[in-house]
CSV table of C-alpha atoms in Angstrom, one decimal:
chain,number,residue,atom,x,y,z
A,1,MET,CA,-1.0,63.4,-16.5
A,2,LYS,CA,-3.6,60.5,-16.3
A,3,ILE,CA,-2.9,57.9,-19.3
A,4,SER,CA,-5.3,55.3,-20.2
A,5,VAL,CA,-4.3,52.2,-22.0
A,6,LEU,CA,-7.0,50.2,-24.0
A,7,THR,CA,-6.8,46.6,-24.5
A,8,VAL,CA,-9.0,44.8,-26.6
A,9,CYS,CA,-9.2,41.1,-26.4
A,10,TRP,CA,-11.0,37.9,-27.3
A,11,ASN,CA,-10.1,34.5,-26.0
A,12,SER,CA,-6.5,36.1,-25.1
A,13,ALA,CA,-5.5,33.6,-22.4
A,14,ALA,CA,-2.4,32.6,-23.8
A,15,THR,CA,-0.8,36.4,-24.1
A,16,ILE,CA,-2.6,38.6,-21.8
A,17,ARG,CA,-0.9,38.4,-18.8
A,18,HIS,CA,2.2,40.0,-20.5
A,19,THR,CA,0.2,42.6,-21.6
A,20,ILE,CA,-1.2,43.5,-18.1
A,21,ASP,CA,2.0,42.8,-16.1
A,22,SER,CA,3.9,45.3,-18.5
A,23,PHE,CA,1.1,47.8,-17.8
A,24,LEU,CA,1.3,47.4,-13.9
A,25,ALA,CA,5.1,47.7,-14.2
A,26,GLN,CA,4.9,50.8,-15.6
A,27,ASP,CA,6.9,53.7,-13.4
A,28,HIS,CA,4.2,56.0,-14.5
A,29,GLY,CA,1.7,56.1,-11.5
A,30,ASP,CA,-1.1,58.0,-12.9
A,31,LYS,CA,-2.8,55.2,-15.4
A,32,GLU,CA,-5.5,53.0,-16.1
A,33,LEU,CA,-5.8,50.0,-18.1
A,34,VAL,CA,-9.2,49.6,-19.9
A,35,ILE,CA,-9.7,45.9,-21.2
A,36,ILE,CA,-12.5,45.4,-23.5
A,37,ASP,CA,-13.4,41.7,-23.8
A,38,GLY,CA,-15.6,40.0,-26.4
A,39,ASN,CA,-17.1,37.7,-24.2
A,40,SER,CA,-14.4,35.4,-24.2
A,41,SER,CA,-15.0,31.6,-23.7
A,42,ASP,CA,-11.6,30.9,-22.2
A,43,GLU,CA,-9.8,32.1,-19.1
A,44,THR,CA,-9.3,35.6,-20.3
A,45,LEU,CA,-11.8,37.0,-18.0
A,46,ALA,CA,-10.2,35.2,-14.9
A,47,ILE,CA,-6.9,36.4,-15.7
A,48,GLY,CA,-8.0,39.7,-15.8
A,49,ARG,CA,-10.2,39.6,-12.6
A,50,SER,CA,-6.9,37.9,-10.8
A,51,TYR,CA,-5.2,41.3,-10.9
A,52,PRO,CA,-5.9,44.2,-8.3
A,53,GLN,CA,-8.4,46.3,-9.8
A,54,ASP,CA,-7.5,49.5,-8.8
A,55,GLN,CA,-6.1,50.5,-12.2
A,56,ILE,CA,-7.9,48.1,-14.2
A,57,ARG,CA,-11.4,48.3,-15.6
A,58,LEU,CA,-12.8,45.2,-17.4
A,59,VAL,CA,-16.1,45.1,-19.5
A,60,SER,CA,-16.9,42.0,-21.4
A,61,GLU,CA,-19.8,41.7,-23.7
A,62,PRO,CA,-20.2,40.7,-27.4
A,63,ASP,CA,-18.9,43.2,-30.1
A,64,SER,CA,-18.4,43.4,-33.8
A,65,GLY,CA,-15.0,43.2,-33.9
A,66,MET,CA,-11.7,45.2,-32.5
A,67,TYR,CA,-12.6,48.6,-33.8
A,68,ASP,CA,-16.3,48.2,-32.4
A,69,ALA,CA,-14.5,47.4,-28.9
A,70,LEU,CA,-12.0,50.4,-29.5
A,71,ASN,CA,-14.9,52.5,-29.8
A,72,LYS,CA,-16.4,51.4,-26.7
A,73,GLY,CA,-12.9,52.0,-25.0
A,74,LEU,CA,-13.0,55.4,-26.3
A,75,ARG,CA,-16.3,56.3,-24.5
A,76,LEU,CA,-14.9,54.6,-21.4
A,77,TYR,CA,-11.5,55.8,-20.6
A,78,THR,CA,-11.0,58.5,-18.1
A,79,GLY,CA,-7.5,59.7,-18.5
A,80,ASP,CA,-6.1,62.9,-20.0
A,81,ALA,CA,-4.6,60.9,-23.0
A,82,VAL,CA,-5.1,57.5,-24.5
A,83,GLY,CA,-3.5,55.0,-26.4
A,84,VAL,CA,-4.0,51.0,-27.5
A,85,LEU,CA,-2.1,48.2,-26.2
A,86,ASN,CA,-2.9,44.9,-28.1
A,87,SER,CA,-3.6,41.9,-25.9
A,88,ASP,CA,-0.7,40.1,-27.4
A,89,ASP,CA,1.8,43.1,-27.2
A,90,CYS,CA,3.3,44.4,-24.3
A,91,PHE,CA,5.6,47.6,-23.4
A,92,HIS,CA,9.1,47.2,-23.9
A,93,ASP,CA,10.3,48.5,-20.6
A,94,ARG,CA,8.9,50.2,-17.3
A,95,THR,CA,10.0,53.5,-19.0
A,96,ALA,CA,7.1,53.6,-21.5
A,97,LEU,CA,4.4,55.7,-20.4
A,98,GLY,CA,6.6,58.0,-18.4
A,99,ARG,CA,8.1,58.9,-21.9
A,100,ILE,CA,4.6,59.3,-23.5
A,101,SER,CA,3.8,61.4,-20.5
A,102,ALA,CA,7.0,63.4,-21.2
A,103,GLY,CA,6.4,63.6,-24.7
A,104,LEU,CA,2.7,65.0,-24.5
A,105,GLU,CA,4.2,67.9,-22.3
A,106,GLN,CA,5.7,69.2,-25.6
A,107,ALA,CA,2.9,67.9,-28.0
A,108,ASP,CA,-0.5,66.6,-28.7
A,109,ILE,CA,0.4,63.5,-30.1
A,110,VAL,CA,3.4,61.1,-29.2
A,111,HIS,CA,4.6,58.0,-31.2
A,112,GLY,CA,7.8,55.8,-31.0
A,113,ASP,CA,9.8,52.8,-31.8
A,114,LEU,CA,8.3,49.4,-31.8
A,115,ASP,CA,10.1,45.8,-32.3
A,116,PHE,CA,8.1,43.1,-33.9
A,117,VAL,CA,8.9,39.8,-31.5
A,118,GLU,CA,8.3,36.2,-32.1
A,119,ASP,CA,6.9,35.8,-28.7
A,120,HIS,CA,7.3,37.3,-25.4
A,121,LEU,CA,9.6,34.7,-23.5
A,122,SER,CA,12.3,34.4,-26.4
A,123,LYS,CA,12.1,38.2,-27.2
A,124,ARG,CA,13.6,37.1,-30.4
A,125,ILE,CA,13.1,40.0,-32.8
A,126,VAL,CA,11.6,39.6,-36.2
A,127,ARG,CA,11.4,43.2,-37.3
A,128,ARG,CA,12.2,46.8,-36.2
A,129,TRP,CA,9.7,49.8,-36.5
A,130,ARG,CA,11.7,53.2,-35.9
A,131,ALA,CA,9.8,56.3,-35.6
A,132,ALA,CA,10.5,59.0,-37.9
A,133,THR,CA,9.4,62.9,-37.9
A,134,ARG,CA,6.5,63.4,-39.7
A,135,PRO,CA,7.8,64.6,-43.3
A,136,ALA,CA,6.3,67.7,-45.3
A,137,LYS,CA,3.6,65.7,-46.8
A,138,GLY,CA,3.1,63.2,-44.0
A,139,PHE,CA,0.8,60.2,-45.1
A,140,ARG,CA,1.2,61.1,-48.7
A,141,THR,CA,4.7,60.2,-48.8
A,142,GLY,CA,4.2,56.6,-47.3
A,143,TRP,CA,4.9,57.5,-43.7
A,144,MET,CA,3.0,56.4,-40.6
A,145,PRO,CA,3.4,56.3,-37.1
A,146,ALA,CA,3.4,52.6,-35.4
A,147,HIS,CA,-0.3,52.5,-33.8
A,148,PRO,CA,0.6,50.5,-30.8
A,149,THR,CA,2.9,53.5,-29.8
A,150,PHE,CA,0.6,56.3,-30.9
A,151,TYR,CA,-1.0,58.2,-27.7
A,152,VAL,CA,-3.0,61.3,-27.8
A,153,LYS,CA,-4.3,64.0,-25.6
A,154,ARG,CA,-8.0,63.8,-25.0
A,155,LYS,CA,-8.8,66.7,-27.0
A,156,VAL,CA,-7.2,64.9,-29.9
A,157,ALA,CA,-9.6,61.9,-29.2
A,158,ASP,CA,-12.5,64.0,-29.1
A,159,THR,CA,-11.9,65.8,-32.1
A,160,VAL,CA,-11.0,62.8,-34.2
A,161,GLY,CA,-14.0,60.7,-33.1
A,162,MET,CA,-14.7,57.0,-33.4
A,163,PHE,CA,-12.4,54.3,-35.7
A,164,ASP,CA,-14.6,53.6,-38.7
A,165,LEU,CA,-16.1,50.3,-38.6
A,166,SER,CA,-16.5,50.0,-42.5
A,167,LEU,CA,-12.5,49.7,-42.7
A,168,LYS,CA,-12.0,46.1,-41.4
A,169,VAL,CA,-8.0,45.9,-41.0
A,170,ALA,CA,-6.8,49.9,-41.7
A,171,SER,CA,-9.1,51.9,-39.4
A,172,ASP,CA,-6.2,52.4,-36.9
A,173,TYR,CA,-4.4,53.8,-39.9
A,174,ASP,CA,-7.4,56.0,-40.8
A,175,TRP,CA,-7.9,57.1,-37.2
A,176,MET,CA,-4.1,58.2,-37.2
A,177,LEU,CA,-4.5,59.7,-40.6
A,178,ARG,CA,-7.3,62.0,-39.3
A,179,ALA,CA,-5.4,62.8,-36.1
A,180,VAL,CA,-2.2,64.2,-37.9
A,181,GLU,CA,-3.4,65.2,-41.0
A,182,LEU,CA,-6.9,66.9,-40.9
A,183,TYR,CA,-6.5,68.8,-37.5
A,184,GLY,CA,-3.0,70.5,-37.2
A,185,PHE,CA,-2.2,68.9,-33.8
A,186,ARG,CA,1.4,68.8,-33.0
A,187,THR,CA,3.2,65.5,-33.3
A,188,VAL,CA,6.5,64.3,-31.8
A,189,ALA,CA,8.7,61.2,-32.3
A,190,THR,CA,10.4,59.7,-29.3
A,191,ASN,CA,13.7,57.8,-29.9
A,192,HIS,CA,12.8,55.1,-27.6
A,193,ILE,CA,11.3,51.2,-27.9
A,194,MET,CA,8.0,51.6,-26.6
A,195,VAL,CA,6.2,48.3,-27.5
A,196,ASP,CA,6.9,44.6,-28.1
A,197,MET,CA,4.6,43.6,-30.8
A,198,MET,CA,4.0,39.9,-31.7
A,199,VAL,CA,3.8,39.3,-35.2
A,200,GLY,CA,0.7,37.7,-36.9
A,201,GLY,CA,-1.8,40.8,-36.1
A,202,ALA,CA,-4.8,41.1,-38.3
A,203,SER,CA,-2.7,43.4,-40.9
A,204,THR,CA,0.5,41.4,-40.7
A,205,ARG,CA,-0.3,38.0,-41.0
A,206,SER,CA,-0.2,37.1,-44.2
A,207,PHE,CA,0.5,38.7,-48.0
A,208,ALA,CA,-3.2,38.9,-48.3
A,209,SER,CA,-3.7,40.8,-45.2
A,210,HIS,CA,-0.8,43.4,-46.4
A,211,ILE,CA,-2.7,43.8,-49.5
A,212,GLY,CA,-5.9,44.5,-48.0
A,213,HIS,CA,-4.5,47.0,-45.4
A,214,ASN,CA,-2.7,48.7,-48.3
A,215,LEU,CA,-5.9,49.1,-50.2
A,216,GLU,CA,-8.0,50.3,-47.4
A,217,ALA,CA,-5.2,52.7,-46.5
A,218,LEU,CA,-5.5,54.1,-50.0
A,219,ARG,CA,-9.3,54.4,-49.4
A,220,SER,CA,-8.7,56.6,-46.5
A,221,ARG,CA,-6.2,58.6,-48.4
A,222,ARG,CA,-8.6,59.0,-51.2
A,223,ARG,CA,-11.4,60.3,-48.7
A,224,TRP,CA,-9.5,62.4,-46.4
A,225,LEU,CA,-6.5,63.9,-48.6
A,226,GLY,CA,-7.9,63.6,-52.2
A,227,SER,CA,-5.5,60.8,-53.7
A,228,GLY,CA,-6.4,59.2,-56.9
A,229,LEU,CA,-7.1,56.1,-58.1
A,230,VAL,CA,-3.3,55.1,-57.5
A,231,ASP,CA,-1.0,57.3,-55.1
A,232,TYR,CA,2.7,57.4,-54.3
A,233,ALA,CA,2.0,56.2,-50.8
A,234,LEU,CA,0.6,53.2,-52.2
A,235,ILE,CA,4.0,52.1,-53.2
A,236,ALA,CA,6.1,53.8,-50.8
A,237,LYS,CA,4.1,52.7,-47.6
A,238,PRO,CA,5.1,49.1,-48.4
A,239,ALA,CA,8.4,50.0,-49.3
A,240,ARG,CA,9.1,51.6,-45.9
A,241,LYS,CA,9.0,48.3,-44.5
A,242,ILE,CA,11.7,46.9,-46.1
A,243,GLN,CA,13.8,49.1,-43.7
A,244,GLN,CA,12.4,47.3,-40.9
A,245,LEU,CA,14.1,44.1,-42.1
A,246,LEU,CA,17.5,45.6,-42.2
A,247,PRO,CA,19.9,45.3,-39.2
A,248,LEU,CA,20.3,48.2,-37.2
């Protein structure tokens, strides 16, 4: 099974080596990395082009933000399955893609564990996200997978379609919700740390960003699941994050 990894970047010279190195180190050989660059002005492109290009595709042009770039990636990838690895994140170990491939042999969607780290040198863990099997009511309960660990077969991506550009920080949540809740695809959680994610992303960098993400997530549930002006997940989803801060 060929697995495509989409990496969106813009002026990511400080971190993208970790991302690319972790991809190339994967023991799953049938893979490609599609880097969608937003016309960086730093050394990002030079770094990307310094690697052997047989498993890396690099496109650089202006875009309208992360989700616009991801939509470009969904049009470009050539694999049997696809997922996203942010340009300041990296795979936790060399077995991640192999475990994803194994999971996709028994399901249409696979997701797993994630560690939030301070940086990729110290690997100091700030939070831990542990994957849980989808409960009966899924996203209505506040449950969601960690998007950087979320990989789907091509038929899922083709069915779900593009990221919603009207959502600024929760379009990944909306995309996963559609994949899991609307079409009946089989989902499996793998109990393995898949990704080391640096803190400070668009939806996690501040209290205001958390609020914005939760309100956009509610908007998605209202659209697709028929939720009211306020629903249970609006409280339960942030509450689940408390568990990520507790010692394991």
